[in-house]
Coordinates of C-alpha atoms in Angstrom, one line a residue:
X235 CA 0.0 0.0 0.0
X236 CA 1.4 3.3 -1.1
X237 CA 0.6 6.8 1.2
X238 CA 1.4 10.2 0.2
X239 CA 2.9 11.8 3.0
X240 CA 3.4 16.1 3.3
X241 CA 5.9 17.0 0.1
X242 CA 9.5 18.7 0.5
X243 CA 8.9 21.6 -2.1
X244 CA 11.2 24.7 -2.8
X245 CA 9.7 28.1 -0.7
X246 CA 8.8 29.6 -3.7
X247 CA 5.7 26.7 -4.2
X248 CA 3.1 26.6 -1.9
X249 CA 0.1 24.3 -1.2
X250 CA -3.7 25.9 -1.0
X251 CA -6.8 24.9 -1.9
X252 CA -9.1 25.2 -4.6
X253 CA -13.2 25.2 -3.6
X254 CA -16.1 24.2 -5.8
X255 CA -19.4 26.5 -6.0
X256 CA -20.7 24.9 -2.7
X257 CA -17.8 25.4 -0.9
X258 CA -17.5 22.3 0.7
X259 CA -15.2 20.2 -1.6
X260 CA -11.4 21.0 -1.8
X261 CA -8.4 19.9 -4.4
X262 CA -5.0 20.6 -2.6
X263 CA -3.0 22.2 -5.1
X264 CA 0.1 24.2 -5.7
X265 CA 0.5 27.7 -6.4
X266 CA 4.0 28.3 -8.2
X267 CA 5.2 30.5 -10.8
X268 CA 2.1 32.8 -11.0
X269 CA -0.1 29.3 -12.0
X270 CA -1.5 26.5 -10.1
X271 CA -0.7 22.8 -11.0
X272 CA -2.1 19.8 -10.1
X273 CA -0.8 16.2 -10.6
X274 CA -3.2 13.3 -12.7
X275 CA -4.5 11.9 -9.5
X276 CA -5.6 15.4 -8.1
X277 CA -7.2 16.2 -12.0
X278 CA -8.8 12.6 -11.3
X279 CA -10.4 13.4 -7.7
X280 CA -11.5 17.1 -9.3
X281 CA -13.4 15.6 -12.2
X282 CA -14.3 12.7 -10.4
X283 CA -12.5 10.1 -13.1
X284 CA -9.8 7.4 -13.7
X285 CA -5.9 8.7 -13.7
X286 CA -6.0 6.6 -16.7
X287 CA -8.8 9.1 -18.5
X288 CA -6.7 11.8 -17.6
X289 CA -3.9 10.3 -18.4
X290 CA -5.5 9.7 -21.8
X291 CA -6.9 13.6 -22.3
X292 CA -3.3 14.9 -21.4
X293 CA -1.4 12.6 -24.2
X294 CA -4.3 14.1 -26.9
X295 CA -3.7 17.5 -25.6
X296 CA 0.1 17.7 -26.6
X297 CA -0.7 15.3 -29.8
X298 CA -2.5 17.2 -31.2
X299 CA -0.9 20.5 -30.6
X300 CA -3.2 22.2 -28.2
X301 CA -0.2 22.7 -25.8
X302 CA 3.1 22.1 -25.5
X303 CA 4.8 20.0 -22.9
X304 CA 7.5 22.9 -22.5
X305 CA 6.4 24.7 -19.5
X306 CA 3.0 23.2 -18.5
X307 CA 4.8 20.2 -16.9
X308 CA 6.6 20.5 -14.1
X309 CA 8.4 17.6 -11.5
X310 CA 7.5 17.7 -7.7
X311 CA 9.3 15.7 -5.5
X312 CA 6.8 13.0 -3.7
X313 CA 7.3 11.4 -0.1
X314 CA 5.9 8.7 0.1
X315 CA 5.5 6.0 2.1
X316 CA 5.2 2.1 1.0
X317 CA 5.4 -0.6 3.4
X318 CA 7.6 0.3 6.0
X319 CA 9.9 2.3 3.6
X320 CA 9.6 5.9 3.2
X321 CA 10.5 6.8 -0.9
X322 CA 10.9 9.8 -2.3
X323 CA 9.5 10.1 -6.1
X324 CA 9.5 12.9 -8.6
X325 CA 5.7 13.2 -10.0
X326 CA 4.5 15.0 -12.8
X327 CA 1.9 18.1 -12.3
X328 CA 0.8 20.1 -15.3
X329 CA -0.5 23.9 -14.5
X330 CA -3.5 25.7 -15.0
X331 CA -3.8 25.5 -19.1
X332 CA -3.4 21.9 -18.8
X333 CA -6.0 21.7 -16.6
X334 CA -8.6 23.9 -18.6
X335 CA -7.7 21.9 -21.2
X336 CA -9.1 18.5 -19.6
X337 CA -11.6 20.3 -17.8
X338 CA -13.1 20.8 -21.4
X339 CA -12.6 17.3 -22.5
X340 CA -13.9 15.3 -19.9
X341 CA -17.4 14.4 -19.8
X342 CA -18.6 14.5 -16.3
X343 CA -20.6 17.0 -13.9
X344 CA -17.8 17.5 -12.2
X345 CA -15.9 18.7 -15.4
X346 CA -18.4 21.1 -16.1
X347 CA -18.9 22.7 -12.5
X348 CA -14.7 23.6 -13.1
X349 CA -15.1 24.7 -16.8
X350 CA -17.8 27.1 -15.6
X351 CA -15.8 28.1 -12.8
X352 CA -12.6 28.5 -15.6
X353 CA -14.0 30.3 -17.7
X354 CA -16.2 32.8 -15.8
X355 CA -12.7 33.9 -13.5
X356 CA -9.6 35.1 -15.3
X357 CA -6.2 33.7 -14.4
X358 CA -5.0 36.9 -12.3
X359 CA -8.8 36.0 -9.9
X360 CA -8.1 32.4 -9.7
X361 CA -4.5 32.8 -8.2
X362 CA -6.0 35.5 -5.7
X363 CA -8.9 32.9 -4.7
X364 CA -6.7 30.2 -4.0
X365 CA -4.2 32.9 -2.0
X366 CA -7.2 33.6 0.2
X367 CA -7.6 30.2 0.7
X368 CA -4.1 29.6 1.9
X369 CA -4.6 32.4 4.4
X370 CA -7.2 29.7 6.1
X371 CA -4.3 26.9 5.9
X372 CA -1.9 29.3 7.7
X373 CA -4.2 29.6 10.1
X374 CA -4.4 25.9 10.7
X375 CA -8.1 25.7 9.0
X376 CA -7.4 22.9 6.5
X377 CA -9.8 20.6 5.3
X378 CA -9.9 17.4 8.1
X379 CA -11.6 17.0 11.0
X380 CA -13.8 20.3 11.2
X381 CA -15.2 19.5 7.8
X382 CA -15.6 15.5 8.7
X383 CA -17.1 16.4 12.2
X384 CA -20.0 18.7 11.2
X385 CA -20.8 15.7 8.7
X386 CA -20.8 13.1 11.0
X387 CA -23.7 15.6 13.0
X388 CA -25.6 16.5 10.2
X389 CA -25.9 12.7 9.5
X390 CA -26.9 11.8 12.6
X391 CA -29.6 14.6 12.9
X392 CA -31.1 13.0 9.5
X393 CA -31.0 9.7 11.3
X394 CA -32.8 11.1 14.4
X395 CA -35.3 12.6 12.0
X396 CA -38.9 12.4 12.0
X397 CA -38.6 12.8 8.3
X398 CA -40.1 10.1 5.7
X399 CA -37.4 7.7 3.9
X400 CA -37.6 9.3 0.9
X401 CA -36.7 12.9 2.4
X402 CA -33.7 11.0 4.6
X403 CA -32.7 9.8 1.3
X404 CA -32.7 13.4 -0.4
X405 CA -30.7 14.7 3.1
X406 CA -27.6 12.1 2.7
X407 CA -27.4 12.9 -1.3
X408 CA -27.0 16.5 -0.4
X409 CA -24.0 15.9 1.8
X410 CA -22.2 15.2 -1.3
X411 CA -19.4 18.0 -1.8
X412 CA -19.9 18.2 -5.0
X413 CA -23.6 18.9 -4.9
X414 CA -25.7 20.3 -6.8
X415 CA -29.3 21.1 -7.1
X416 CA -29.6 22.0 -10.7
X417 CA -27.6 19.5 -11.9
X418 CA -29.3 16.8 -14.3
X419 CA -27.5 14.3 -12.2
X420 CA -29.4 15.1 -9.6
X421 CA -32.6 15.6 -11.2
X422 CA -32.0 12.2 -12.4
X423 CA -31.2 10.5 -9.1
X424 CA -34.4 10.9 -7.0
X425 CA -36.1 9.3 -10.2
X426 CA -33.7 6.1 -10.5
X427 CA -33.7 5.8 -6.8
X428 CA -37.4 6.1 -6.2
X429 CA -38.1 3.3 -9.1
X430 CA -35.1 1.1 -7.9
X431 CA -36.5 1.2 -4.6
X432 CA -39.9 0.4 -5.3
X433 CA -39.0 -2.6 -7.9
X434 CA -36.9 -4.0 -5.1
X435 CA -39.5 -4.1 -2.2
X436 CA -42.6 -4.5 -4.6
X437 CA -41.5 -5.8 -8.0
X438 CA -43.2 -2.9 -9.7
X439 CA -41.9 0.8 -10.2
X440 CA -43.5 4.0 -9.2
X441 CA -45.3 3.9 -12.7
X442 CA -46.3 0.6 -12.5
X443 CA -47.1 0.9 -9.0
X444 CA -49.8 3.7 -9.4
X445 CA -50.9 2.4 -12.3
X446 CA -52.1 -1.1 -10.5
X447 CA -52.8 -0.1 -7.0
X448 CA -55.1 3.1 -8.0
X449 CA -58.5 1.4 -7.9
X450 CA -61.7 3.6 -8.0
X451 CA -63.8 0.3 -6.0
X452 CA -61.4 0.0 -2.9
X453 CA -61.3 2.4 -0.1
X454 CA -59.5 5.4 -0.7
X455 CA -58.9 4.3 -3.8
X456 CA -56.6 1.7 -2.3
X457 CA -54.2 4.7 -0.8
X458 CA -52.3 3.9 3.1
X459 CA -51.4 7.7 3.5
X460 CA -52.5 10.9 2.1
X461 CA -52.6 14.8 3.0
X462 CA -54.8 16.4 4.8
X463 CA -58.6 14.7 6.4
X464 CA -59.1 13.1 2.9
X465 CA -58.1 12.2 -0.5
X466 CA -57.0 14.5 -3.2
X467 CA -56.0 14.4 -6.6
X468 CA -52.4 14.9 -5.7
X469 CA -52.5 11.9 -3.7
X470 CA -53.4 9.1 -6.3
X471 CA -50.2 10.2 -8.6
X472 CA -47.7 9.2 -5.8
X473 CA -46.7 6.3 -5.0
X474 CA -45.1 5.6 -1.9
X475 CA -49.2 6.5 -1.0
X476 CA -49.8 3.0 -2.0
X477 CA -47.4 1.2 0.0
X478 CA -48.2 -1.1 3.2
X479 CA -46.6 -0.8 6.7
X480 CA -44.7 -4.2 5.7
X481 CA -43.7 -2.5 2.8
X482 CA -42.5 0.8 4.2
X483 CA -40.6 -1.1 7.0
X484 CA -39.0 -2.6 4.5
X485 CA -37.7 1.1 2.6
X486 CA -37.2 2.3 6.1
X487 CA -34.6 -0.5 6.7
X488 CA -32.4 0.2 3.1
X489 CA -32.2 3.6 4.1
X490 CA -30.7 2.8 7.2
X491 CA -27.9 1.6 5.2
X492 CA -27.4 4.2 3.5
X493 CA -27.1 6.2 6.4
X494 CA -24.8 3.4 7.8
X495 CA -22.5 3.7 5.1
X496 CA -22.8 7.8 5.1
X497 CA -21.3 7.8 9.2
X498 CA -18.9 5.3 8.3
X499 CA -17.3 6.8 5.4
X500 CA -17.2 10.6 7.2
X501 CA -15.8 8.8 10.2
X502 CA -12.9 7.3 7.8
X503 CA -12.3 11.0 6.5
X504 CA -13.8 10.0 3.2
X505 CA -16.1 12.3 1.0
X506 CA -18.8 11.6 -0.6
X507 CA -19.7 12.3 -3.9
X508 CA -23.1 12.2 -6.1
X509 CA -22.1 9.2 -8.3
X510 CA -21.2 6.9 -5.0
X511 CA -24.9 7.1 -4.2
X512 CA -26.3 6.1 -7.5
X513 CA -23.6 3.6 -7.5
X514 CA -24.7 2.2 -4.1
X515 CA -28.1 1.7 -4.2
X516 CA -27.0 -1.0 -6.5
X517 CA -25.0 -2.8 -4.3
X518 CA -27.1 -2.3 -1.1
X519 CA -29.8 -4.0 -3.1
X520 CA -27.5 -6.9 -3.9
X521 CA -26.3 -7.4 -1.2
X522 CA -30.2 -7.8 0.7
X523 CA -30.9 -10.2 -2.6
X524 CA -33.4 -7.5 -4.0
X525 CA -34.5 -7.6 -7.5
X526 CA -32.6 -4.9 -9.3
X527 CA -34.2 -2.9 -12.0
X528 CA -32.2 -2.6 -15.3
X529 CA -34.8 -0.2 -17.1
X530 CA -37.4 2.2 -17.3
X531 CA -40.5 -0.7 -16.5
X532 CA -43.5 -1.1 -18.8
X533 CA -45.3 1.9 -17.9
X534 CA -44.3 5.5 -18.1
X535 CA -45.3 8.2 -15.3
X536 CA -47.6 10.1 -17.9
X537 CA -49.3 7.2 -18.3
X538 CA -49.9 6.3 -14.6
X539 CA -50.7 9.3 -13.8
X540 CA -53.5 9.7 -16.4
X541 CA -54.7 6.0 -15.3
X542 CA -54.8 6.9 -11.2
X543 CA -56.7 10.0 -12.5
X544 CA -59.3 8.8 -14.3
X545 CA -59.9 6.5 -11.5
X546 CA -59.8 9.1 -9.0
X547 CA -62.5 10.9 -11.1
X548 CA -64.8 7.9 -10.5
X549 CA -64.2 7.0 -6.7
X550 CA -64.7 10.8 -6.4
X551 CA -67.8 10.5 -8.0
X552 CA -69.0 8.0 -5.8
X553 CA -67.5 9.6 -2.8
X554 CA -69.6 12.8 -3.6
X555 CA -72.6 10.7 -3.8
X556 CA -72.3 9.0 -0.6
X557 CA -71.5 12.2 1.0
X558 CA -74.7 13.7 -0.5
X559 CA -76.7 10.3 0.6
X560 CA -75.2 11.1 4.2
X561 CA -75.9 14.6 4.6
X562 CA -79.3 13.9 3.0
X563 CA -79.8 11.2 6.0
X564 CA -78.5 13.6 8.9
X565 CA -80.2 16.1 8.0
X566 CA -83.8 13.7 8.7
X567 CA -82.2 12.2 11.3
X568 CA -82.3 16.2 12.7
X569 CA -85.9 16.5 11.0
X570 CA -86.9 13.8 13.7
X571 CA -85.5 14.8 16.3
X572 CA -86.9 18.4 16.1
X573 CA -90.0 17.1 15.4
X574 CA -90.1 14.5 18.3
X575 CA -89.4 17.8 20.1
X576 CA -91.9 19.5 19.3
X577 CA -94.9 16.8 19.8
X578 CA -93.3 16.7 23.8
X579 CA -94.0 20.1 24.3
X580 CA -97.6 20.0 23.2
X581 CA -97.9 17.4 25.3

């Protein structure tokens, strides 16, 4: 096993940080010759890749001509420890153009979050950022156990929670540092989790869920929970509505693995990012010996949603006529009474 221990560098490079949007995720860097450079395994953690991608981009970059080895590439010497030997290695880290450069090649959300960042801040704002930021390091404010410690709270406050299992699940994906809640990744998530879940505890997805369960004869048109004193329209098109105690239990007890695996990654000093959750619910699923879904299902939410409507139309229907039949039947039953009433006072 190989550890990177602190670096031996020259005084005139220094390590800082660079921060995404949300502030929360940090890149060590260093900040030398008026540039910042970072080495393939750094450029892997910021755009959340393989070295081997990187490694990839950077070869095309210089083959083709977009840059020039000569003064984007620059040695560093490494410490670092392997077995009980402690080795010092020269490594490779390529500066700020470099990094653009991949930034605009690789295809991932984290990708885009830095190209945004690099090309709405000039060079001359980006060194000044991360100088800032090394005024925090100086003062012995590095990223470490502050950052790990408020995570390990805020996960236990979504454990203590009141909140349903599909909110706790929203909570933990927002501890991701790189978050983001306009990001088509996320928009995507609650969708794929919500379906996965659902196929592994009922064999059906939320479509094909609301589009079985919604049924106009049965009570409540075969709803466990809704809003308010009674059913609404919004109701019908949701469908963890549908679900029984047994199968809620069950939910309840996958997203206490997820909150598991949450604590024990922030108490290892390990961040979390969006992809390890979509990645997970996979392999918390296998692991139980769920079902796993591997598409869309047989029945689209447009669909459902038009079925569990049109079935709402008629139990509301009927519901309006038993409410009228009741009312009608009070208000006799009152009719009685006051006329009962009345004959015992003429009496």
């Amino acid at each position: 096993m190989t550890d990177h221990l602190p670096e031996k560098r020259p005084p005139s490079s220094e390590i800082l940080f660079y921060q995404t949007e949300d502030g929360r995720s940090q890149i060590e860097v260093r900040l030398d010759q008026n540039t910042v450079w970072l080495s393939q395994n750094l450029m892997a953690e910021l755009f959340q890749t393989t070295k081997q991608n990187i490694s990839l981009h950077i070869q095309n970059i210089y083959a083709e001509g977009e840059l020039v080895r000569e003064g984007t590439v620059k040695e560093y010497l490494t410490v670092q420890r392997e077995g009980a030997r402690r080795i010092s290695r020269s490594l490779e880290y390529y500066n700020l153009d470099v990094i653009i450069s991949v930034g605009y090649r690789v295809k991932s959300h984290r990708g885009t979050q830095f190209r945004k960042w690099a090309t709405e801040r000039l060079r001359e704002y980006l060194v000044k950022g991360f100088t800032m930021d090394d005024e925090r390091l100086k003062e012995g404010r590095a990223m470490g156990a502050d950052y790990f410690g408020e995570l390990l709270e805020r996960i236990r406050d979504i454990r203590a929670s009141e909140k349903r299992f599909y909110q706790k699940i929203r909570d933990i994906y927002k501890l991701a540092i790189d978050y983001d809640a306009e990001a088509e990744e996320t928009k995507e998530f609650f969708q794929i989790v919500q379906n996965k879940l659902h196929w592994a505890i009922t064999g059906k997805t939320a479509a094909e869920l609301i589009a079985e369960r919604a049924d106009s004869s049965k009570a409540n048109i075969g709803l466990t929970s809704w809003k308010g004193s009674k059913v609404r329209r919004t109701d019908v098109a949701v469908a963890k509505n549908y679900l029984s105690i047994e199968e809620i239990g069950e939910l309840n007890r996958i997203v206490v693995m997820y909150l598991d695996y949450a604590e024990d990654q922030a108490r290892r000093r390990k961040p979390l990012y969006m992809r390890d959750w979509r990645d997970k619910i996979d392999a918390f699923l296998k692991f139980n010996e769920r079902a796993i879904l591997e598409d869309a299902g047989n029945v689209s939410m447009e669909v459902a949603k038009a079925l569990a409507l049109e079935e709402y139309e008629r139990f509301n229907r009927r519901r309006l006529v038993e409410e009228a039949a009741k009312e009608e039947e009070e208000f006799e039953k009152i009719a009685r009474q006051l006329e009962q009433k009345g004959r015992r006072k003429k009496k």
